[in-house]
């Protein structure tokens, strides 16, 4: 059965709380691919970051530049496959395991949020059966034309007109429902990404929205509670996830990122794209410094005579090229966040991840434009993470390893009822855990 035809993606089997597991993560970006393999080992509750049940011990890491990708989507299947294989091979040989499946990130496909409510009539007190019926009603309605559901997270149950009820079992109502946060993307980019991964003989455990994954790895507990917007500034995409009272409540994305800054520089300086990229990462800044007019950088003009002396560009000129595009990106984020629940949470802060968050002065500029405290986020609480993977560009990859611990928060379809009744303790046990831990 091809779940994609139903607008449903594979949902990850929740991690057993007291069992170890080996998990692989694949973050396939526009500019780079990161593959991580880790052992997830259960730890005593008092030792963990509050929402984590397992410690993540990195066993393998592979990192290569991406191929065949544009704006977070596969545009050349063979090139994408080859680049993925390289990253996977590196991680496999370091970990000395063979990867059979992976948790995979998605940034493309116009990822957006939708709030969704489903309800059913009940006769008297709400029973486990009513919960099953209302969840099933929600799952069936969640497939929309050309869109695929990545995440379905509970916001609360409702009894008649009362919303936000944690555990409705045994309570009385005429109509019983639930409110849900649905995250969806266009089908084609999701399907093609899965196809590319499957061509490497790797099964896709789950597709996770990139900024949600980044949030899982970099947010501290208090940020999660007070509210936070995670902005992942990638090469081809900028994606945002909003967290409120410990829950993932909103997501948004658009296809502009650090690569556009590089292209502006290449045009502005008549330099090649690789030169522009190098200049940007070495000297790129969005804030003016005191000596910028005098501080000169040498740039070789593209197609120019090698014997010609390189042109000298001041840092101030560089900043004048870089800054407008970064402002445009941040203003787009601000305007879009203005329509989300983030706008109503004045104490919520902003955390930046992604390679492009490393531009000098970005937190200051972002704080000014977004009107909130801003910091750059790095993966938290993973042991054995290699130095090369500790920066903000690896927040998504690291978060994919945390995701299995959060997978139980999502409701998944009880389509194959017989199979669900065995194994992890049966459907009702799981819904019970979902009820206890979701709210
Ligand atoms: N030190 C740096 N200063 C400024 N920009 C940087 C720096 N290092 C990397 N970048 C930029 O970060 C971007 C890559 O970020 P990242 O690795 O998060 O993207 P990606 O995951 O490949 O892309 P996407 O998530 O958009 O598909 C590139 O545009 C790169 O130029
Ligand atoms: Mg990325």
Coordinates of C-alpha atoms and ligand atoms in Angstrom, one line a residue:
X1 CA 0.0 0.0 0.0
X2 CA 1.4 3.4 -1.0
X3 CA 0.6 5.6 2.0
X4 CA 1.4 8.7 -0.1
X5 CA -1.7 8.1 -2.2
X6 CA -3.7 8.6 1.0
X7 CA -1.9 11.8 1.9
X8 CA -0.3 10.0 4.8
X9 CA 3.4 9.4 5.3
X10 CA 5.0 6.6 7.3
X11 CA 4.7 7.5 11.0
X12 CA 7.5 6.5 13.2
X13 CA 6.8 3.7 15.7
X14 CA 7.2 5.3 19.1
X15 CA 10.5 4.5 20.9
X16 CA 10.0 2.1 23.8
X17 CA 10.8 4.1 26.9
X18 CA 13.1 1.5 28.5
X19 CA 14.8 0.1 25.4
X20 CA 17.9 1.0 23.5
X21 CA 17.7 1.5 19.8
X22 CA 20.1 2.4 17.0
X23 CA 18.7 5.3 14.9
X24 CA 20.1 7.0 11.7
X25 CA 19.3 10.6 10.7
X26 CA 19.6 12.1 7.2
X27 CA 19.5 15.8 6.8
X28 CA 19.4 16.5 3.1
X29 CA 19.9 20.2 2.5
X30 CA 20.3 22.4 -0.5
X31 CA 24.0 22.8 0.1
X32 CA 25.0 19.9 2.3
X33 CA 24.0 16.4 3.5
X34 CA 24.6 15.2 7.0
X35 CA 24.1 11.6 8.1
X36 CA 24.3 10.7 11.8
X37 CA 24.0 7.3 13.4
X38 CA 23.4 7.1 17.2
X39 CA 22.5 4.7 19.9
X40 CA 19.5 5.9 21.9
X41 CA 19.9 4.6 25.4
X42 CA 17.3 5.0 28.1
X43 CA 18.3 7.1 31.1
X44 CA 16.8 7.7 34.6
X45 CA 14.2 10.5 34.4
X46 CA 16.1 12.8 36.9
X47 CA 19.1 13.0 34.6
X48 CA 17.5 14.1 31.4
X49 CA 16.5 17.3 29.7
X50 CA 12.9 17.3 30.6
X51 CA 11.4 16.1 27.4
X52 CA 14.0 13.4 26.7
X53 CA 13.8 9.8 27.7
X54 CA 17.0 8.6 26.0
X55 CA 20.5 9.8 25.8
X56 CA 21.8 10.1 22.2
X57 CA 25.3 8.6 21.8
X58 CA 26.7 9.4 18.4
X59 CA 28.3 6.4 16.7
X60 CA 28.9 7.7 13.2
X61 CA 28.9 11.0 11.2
X62 CA 29.1 11.6 7.5
X63 CA 29.0 15.0 5.9
X64 CA 29.2 15.9 2.2
X65 CA 28.2 18.7 -0.1
X66 CA 24.7 18.1 -1.6
X67 CA 24.1 17.4 -5.3
X68 CA 20.9 17.6 -7.4
X69 CA 19.1 19.8 -4.9
X70 CA 17.4 23.2 -5.3
X71 CA 15.4 25.1 -2.6
X72 CA 15.4 21.9 -0.4
X73 CA 13.9 19.7 -3.1
X74 CA 15.4 17.0 -5.4
X75 CA 15.9 18.3 -8.9
X76 CA 18.3 15.6 -10.1
X77 CA 17.6 12.2 -8.7
X78 CA 20.9 10.5 -9.7
X79 CA 23.1 13.4 -8.4
X80 CA 21.1 13.6 -5.1
X81 CA 21.4 9.8 -4.7
X82 CA 25.2 9.9 -5.3
X83 CA 25.7 12.6 -2.7
X84 CA 23.5 10.8 -0.2
X85 CA 25.4 7.6 -0.7
X86 CA 28.7 9.4 0.1
X87 CA 27.4 10.8 3.4
X88 CA 25.7 7.5 4.3
X89 CA 28.9 5.5 3.5
X90 CA 31.0 7.8 5.7
X91 CA 28.6 7.5 8.7
X92 CA 28.3 3.7 8.3
X93 CA 32.0 3.1 8.2
X94 CA 32.6 5.3 11.3
X95 CA 29.8 3.6 13.2
X96 CA 30.6 0.1 11.8
X97 CA 26.9 -0.6 11.2
X98 CA 24.8 -0.9 8.2
X99 CA 22.0 1.6 8.0
X100 CA 18.6 0.1 7.0
X101 CA 16.4 3.1 7.7
X102 CA 16.6 6.7 8.7
X103 CA 14.7 9.6 10.0
X104 CA 14.8 12.3 7.2
X105 CA 14.3 16.0 7.2
X106 CA 12.1 18.0 4.8
X107 CA 12.4 21.7 4.2
X108 CA 10.8 22.0 0.7
X109 CA 7.2 21.8 -0.4
X110 CA 5.9 24.9 1.2
X111 CA 5.5 23.4 4.6
X112 CA 2.7 25.0 6.5
X113 CA 0.4 24.5 9.5
X114 CA -3.3 24.0 9.7
X115 CA -5.4 23.8 12.8
X116 CA -7.9 21.1 12.6
X117 CA -10.8 20.0 14.7
X118 CA -12.7 16.7 14.5
X119 CA -15.7 15.7 16.6
X120 CA -18.1 12.8 17.1
X121 CA -21.4 12.5 19.0
X122 CA -21.1 10.5 22.2
X123 CA -23.7 8.8 24.2
X124 CA -23.0 9.8 27.8
X125 CA -19.5 9.4 29.2
X126 CA -16.5 9.4 26.8
X127 CA -15.0 6.0 26.4
X128 CA -11.8 4.7 24.9
X129 CA -13.9 3.8 21.9
X130 CA -15.0 7.4 21.4
X131 CA -11.4 8.5 21.5
X132 CA -10.6 6.0 18.8
X133 CA -13.5 7.2 16.7
X134 CA -12.6 10.8 16.9
X135 CA -8.9 10.2 16.2
X136 CA -9.9 8.1 13.2
X137 CA -12.2 10.9 12.0
X138 CA -9.3 13.3 12.2
X139 CA -6.9 11.1 10.3
X140 CA -9.3 10.6 7.4
X141 CA -10.0 14.3 6.9
X142 CA -6.4 15.2 7.1
X143 CA -5.5 14.3 3.5
X144 CA -5.9 17.3 1.1
X145 CA -5.4 17.7 -2.6
X146 CA -1.7 17.6 -3.5
X147 CA -0.6 17.9 0.2
X148 CA 0.8 15.3 2.5
X149 CA 0.6 15.3 6.3
X150 CA 4.1 15.3 8.0
X151 CA 2.9 15.7 11.6
X152 CA -0.3 15.6 13.5
X153 CA 0.0 16.8 17.0
X154 CA -2.7 17.1 19.6
X155 CA -3.6 20.5 21.0
X156 CA -6.3 19.3 23.3
X157 CA -9.7 17.6 23.5
X158 CA -13.0 19.3 23.5
X159 CA -16.3 18.5 25.2
X160 CA -19.2 20.4 23.6
X161 CA -17.8 24.0 23.7
X162 CA -15.0 23.5 26.3
X163 CA -11.6 23.2 24.7
X164 CA -8.1 22.2 25.9
X165 CA -9.2 19.2 28.0
X166 CA -6.4 16.9 28.9
X167 CA -8.0 13.6 29.6
X168 CA -11.6 13.3 28.6
X169 CA -12.2 9.7 29.6
X170 CA -15.2 9.3 31.8
X171 CA -16.5 12.8 31.3
X172 CA -19.9 13.6 30.0
X173 CA -20.8 15.5 26.8
X174 CA -23.0 15.4 23.7
X175 CA -20.2 16.1 21.3
X176 CA -16.6 15.1 21.9
X177 CA -13.8 16.3 19.7
X178 CA -10.1 17.2 19.5
X179 CA -8.1 20.0 18.2
X180 CA -5.0 19.2 16.2
X181 CA -2.0 20.9 14.7
X182 CA -1.4 19.4 11.2
X183 CA 1.8 20.1 9.4
X184 CA 1.7 19.4 5.6
X185 CA 3.8 19.8 2.5
X186 CA 3.3 19.4 -1.2
X187 CA 3.3 15.8 -2.2
X188 CA 5.9 15.8 -5.0
X189 CA 8.9 17.1 -3.1
X190 CA 8.2 14.7 -0.2
X191 CA 7.8 11.8 -2.6
X192 CA 10.9 12.6 -4.6
X193 CA 13.0 13.0 -1.4
X194 CA 11.8 9.6 -0.2
X195 CA 12.5 8.1 -3.6
X196 CA 16.1 9.4 -3.5
X197 CA 16.6 7.9 -0.1
X198 CA 15.1 4.6 -1.0
X199 CA 17.4 4.4 -4.0
X200 CA 20.2 4.3 -1.5
X201 CA 18.4 1.2 0.0
X202 CA 17.4 3.1 3.1
X203 CA 13.9 3.0 4.4
X204 CA 12.3 6.3 5.5
X205 CA 11.2 6.0 9.1
X206 CA 9.6 9.4 9.1
X207 CA 9.8 12.7 7.3
X208 CA 10.3 15.5 9.8
X209 CA 9.8 19.2 9.1
X210 CA 13.3 20.7 9.4
X211 CA 12.6 23.5 11.9
X212 CA 10.7 21.1 14.2
X213 CA 13.8 18.9 14.2
X214 CA 16.0 21.9 14.9
X215 CA 13.8 23.0 17.8
X216 CA 14.0 19.5 19.3
X217 CA 17.8 19.7 19.4
X218 CA 18.5 23.3 20.4
X219 CA 15.7 24.6 22.6
X220 CA 16.3 24.7 26.4
X221 CA 13.3 23.7 28.5
X222 CA 12.5 27.2 29.7
X223 CA 12.5 28.5 26.1
X224 CA 10.1 25.7 25.1
X225 CA 7.8 26.7 28.0
X226 CA 7.9 30.5 27.6
X227 CA 7.5 30.2 23.9
X228 CA 10.1 30.4 21.1
X229 CA 10.3 30.7 17.4
X230 CA 13.0 28.6 15.8
X231 CA 14.3 30.0 12.5
X232 CA 16.5 27.7 10.4
X233 CA 18.4 29.7 7.8
X234 CA 19.6 27.2 5.3
X235 CA 21.1 27.7 1.8
X236 CA 17.9 27.4 -0.2
X237 CA 15.2 27.7 2.4
X238 CA 14.2 29.6 5.5
X239 CA 11.9 27.6 7.8
X240 CA 10.3 28.5 11.1
X241 CA 8.7 26.5 13.9
X242 CA 6.9 28.1 16.9
X243 CA 6.8 26.4 20.2
X244 CA 4.4 27.4 23.0
X245 CA 3.9 25.9 26.4
X246 CA 6.2 23.0 25.4
X247 CA 4.3 22.2 22.2
X248 CA 5.0 22.6 18.6
X249 CA 2.2 24.8 17.4
X250 CA 3.1 26.4 14.1
X251 CA 5.4 26.0 11.1
X252 CA 6.1 28.1 8.0
X253 CA 8.7 28.1 5.2
X254 CA 9.8 29.9 2.1
X255 CA 12.4 29.2 -0.5
X256 CA 15.0 32.0 0.1
X257 CA 18.2 31.4 2.0
X258 CA 21.9 31.9 2.3
X259 CA 22.5 30.9 -1.3
X260 CA 20.7 34.0 -2.5
X261 CA 23.1 36.1 -0.4
X262 CA 26.0 34.3 -2.2
X263 CA 24.4 35.0 -5.6
X264 CA 24.0 38.7 -4.7
X265 CA 27.7 38.9 -3.9
X266 CA 28.7 37.1 -7.1
X267 CA 26.7 39.6 -9.1
X268 CA 27.8 42.6 -7.1
X269 CA 31.5 41.8 -7.1
X270 CA 31.6 40.1 -10.6
X271 CA 33.0 37.1 -8.8
X272 CA 32.5 33.4 -9.4
X273 CA 29.9 31.7 -7.2
X274 CA 32.6 29.7 -5.3
X275 CA 34.6 32.9 -4.7
X276 CA 31.5 34.7 -3.5
X277 CA 30.7 31.9 -1.2
X278 CA 34.2 31.9 0.3
X279 CA 34.2 35.7 0.7
X280 CA 30.7 35.5 2.4
X281 CA 31.7 32.9 4.9
X282 CA 35.0 34.5 5.7
X283 CA 34.0 38.2 5.8
X284 CA 30.3 38.4 5.4
X285 CA 28.6 40.7 7.9
X286 CA 25.3 42.5 8.3
X287 CA 26.4 45.2 10.7
X288 CA 28.8 48.0 10.0
X289 CA 32.0 48.2 12.0
X290 CA 34.1 51.3 12.7
X291 CA 37.0 50.6 10.3
X292 CA 34.9 49.0 7.5
X293 CA 35.6 51.7 4.9
X294 CA 39.4 51.2 5.3
X295 CA 39.4 47.4 5.8
X296 CA 40.1 45.9 2.4
X297 CA 39.5 42.4 1.0
X298 CA 41.0 41.2 -2.3
X299 CA 38.6 39.7 -4.8
X300 CA 39.6 38.1 -8.1
X301 CA 37.2 39.2 -10.8
X302 CA 35.6 36.3 -12.7
X303 CA 37.0 35.7 -16.1
X304 CA 39.6 38.3 -15.4
X305 CA 43.2 37.9 -16.4
X306 CA 45.0 35.9 -13.7
X307 CA 48.0 38.3 -14.0
X308 CA 45.8 41.3 -13.3
X309 CA 45.9 42.3 -9.6
X310 CA 42.8 41.4 -7.7
X311 CA 40.3 44.2 -7.0
X312 CA 40.2 45.5 -3.5
X313 CA 36.8 45.8 -1.9
X314 CA 36.1 47.4 1.5
X315 CA 34.2 45.5 4.2
X316 CA 31.6 48.3 4.0
X317 CA 30.9 47.5 0.4
X318 CA 30.5 43.8 1.3
X319 CA 28.0 44.6 4.0
X320 CA 26.1 46.9 1.7
X321 CA 25.6 43.9 -0.7
X322 CA 24.9 41.3 2.0
X323 CA 22.6 43.2 4.3
X324 CA 19.5 44.0 2.1
X325 CA 18.9 40.3 1.3
X326 CA 19.2 39.3 4.9
X327 CA 16.9 42.1 5.9
X328 CA 14.4 40.9 3.3
X329 CA 14.5 37.3 4.7
X330 CA 14.1 38.5 8.3
X331 CA 11.2 40.8 7.3
X332 CA 9.5 38.0 5.6
X333 CA 9.8 35.9 8.7
X334 CA 8.6 38.8 10.9
X335 CA 5.5 39.4 8.7
X336 CA 4.6 35.7 8.6
X337 CA 5.1 35.3 12.3
X338 CA 2.8 38.2 12.8
X339 CA 0.0 36.0 11.6
X340 CA 0.8 33.2 14.0
X341 CA 0.3 32.6 17.8
X342 CA 3.9 33.8 18.3
X343 CA 2.6 37.4 17.9
X344 CA 0.5 36.9 21.0
X345 CA 3.4 35.8 23.2
X346 CA 5.5 38.8 24.1
X347 CA 7.9 36.8 26.2
X348 CA 8.7 34.3 23.5
X349 CA 12.2 34.5 22.0
X350 CA 13.9 33.7 18.8
X351 CA 16.5 31.0 18.2
X352 CA 18.5 31.0 14.9
X353 CA 20.0 27.8 13.4
X354 CA 21.2 26.8 9.9
X355 CA 24.5 27.7 8.3
X356 CA 23.4 31.2 7.3
X357 CA 22.8 32.0 11.0
X358 CA 26.6 32.4 11.3
X359 CA 26.8 35.6 9.3
X360 CA 28.5 38.2 11.6
X361 CA 26.0 40.5 13.3
X362 CA 22.9 38.4 12.4
X363 CA 21.6 38.0 16.0
X364 CA 21.7 41.8 16.5
X365 CA 20.0 42.5 13.1
X366 CA 17.4 39.8 13.8
X367 CA 16.7 41.2 17.3
X368 CA 16.1 44.7 15.8
X369 CA 13.8 43.5 13.0
X370 CA 11.9 40.9 15.0
X371 CA 11.7 42.9 18.2
X372 CA 12.6 39.9 20.4
X373 CA 15.7 38.6 22.1
X374 CA 17.6 36.4 19.7
X375 CA 20.4 33.8 20.1
X376 CA 22.1 31.3 17.8
X377 CA 21.2 27.7 18.7
X378 CA 23.5 24.7 18.7
X379 CA 22.6 21.0 19.3
X380 CA 22.2 20.2 23.0
X381 CA 22.6 17.1 25.0
X382 CA 24.1 14.7 22.4
X383 CA 27.2 12.8 23.5
X384 CA 30.1 12.1 21.2
X385 CA 29.0 14.7 18.6
X386 CA 32.1 15.4 16.5
X387 CA 33.5 19.0 16.6
X388 CA 32.4 19.5 12.9
X389 CA 28.8 18.8 13.8
X390 CA 28.4 21.0 16.8
X391 CA 27.5 24.2 15.0
X392 CA 24.1 25.6 14.1
X393 CA 24.1 24.1 10.6
X394 CA 23.8 20.6 12.3
X395 CA 20.8 21.4 14.5
X396 CA 18.4 19.7 12.1
X397 CA 20.5 16.6 11.8
X398 CA 20.9 16.3 15.6
X399 CA 17.2 17.0 16.1
X400 CA 16.3 14.0 13.8
X401 CA 17.9 11.8 16.5
X402 CA 15.8 13.4 19.2
X403 CA 12.6 13.0 17.2
X404 CA 12.0 9.3 17.9
X405 CA 11.6 10.4 21.6
X406 CA 8.8 12.8 20.5
X407 CA 7.2 10.5 17.9
X408 CA 4.7 9.2 20.5
X409 CA 3.1 12.7 20.7
X410 CA 1.8 12.2 17.2
X411 CA -1.3 10.3 16.6
X412 CA -1.0 7.7 13.9
X413 CA -3.6 6.0 12.0
X414 CA -5.0 2.7 13.4
X415 CA -5.4 1.4 9.8
X416 CA -3.8 -1.9 10.3
X417 CA -5.6 -2.7 13.5
X418 CA -4.5 -6.2 14.0
X419 CA -0.8 -5.4 13.8
X420 CA -1.2 -2.5 16.1
X421 CA -2.8 -4.6 18.8
X422 CA 0.3 -6.6 19.2
X423 CA 3.9 -5.5 19.7
X424 CA 4.0 -2.2 21.5
X425 CA 1.1 -3.1 23.9
X426 CA -2.0 -2.5 21.8
X427 CA -3.8 0.5 20.5
X428 CA -5.5 1.5 23.7
X429 CA -2.3 1.3 25.7
X430 CA -0.7 3.6 23.2
X431 CA -3.6 6.0 23.1
X432 CA -3.4 6.0 26.9
X433 CA 0.3 6.9 26.8
X434 CA -0.5 9.5 24.2
X435 CA -3.1 11.0 26.4
X436 CA -0.9 11.1 29.5
X437 CA 2.1 12.5 27.8
X438 CA 0.6 14.8 25.1
X439 CA -1.0 17.4 27.4
Ligands
LIG1 N1 30.4 31.1 8.4 C1 29.3 31.4 7.7 N2 28.9 32.6 7.5 C2 27.8 32.9 6.7 N3 27.1 32.0 6.1 C3 27.5 30.7 6.2 C4 28.6 30.3 7.0 N4 28.7 29.0 6.9 C5 27.8 28.5 6.1 N5 27.0 29.6 5.6 C6 25.9 29.5 4.7 O1 24.9 28.7 5.2 C7 24.2 28.1 4.1 C8 24.1 26.6 4.4 O2 23.4 26.4 5.5 P1 22.8 24.9 5.9 O3 23.9 23.9 5.8 O4 22.0 25.1 7.1 O5 21.9 24.8 4.6 P2 21.2 23.4 3.9 O6 20.7 22.6 5.0 O7 22.2 22.8 3.0 O8 20.1 24.1 3.1 P3 18.5 24.1 3.2 O9 18.2 23.8 4.6 O10 18.0 25.4 2.8 O11 18.0 23.0 2.3 C9 24.9 28.4 2.9 O12 24.2 29.4 2.2 C10 26.3 28.9 3.4 O13 26.8 29.9 2.5
LIG2 MG1 18.9 22.6 6.1

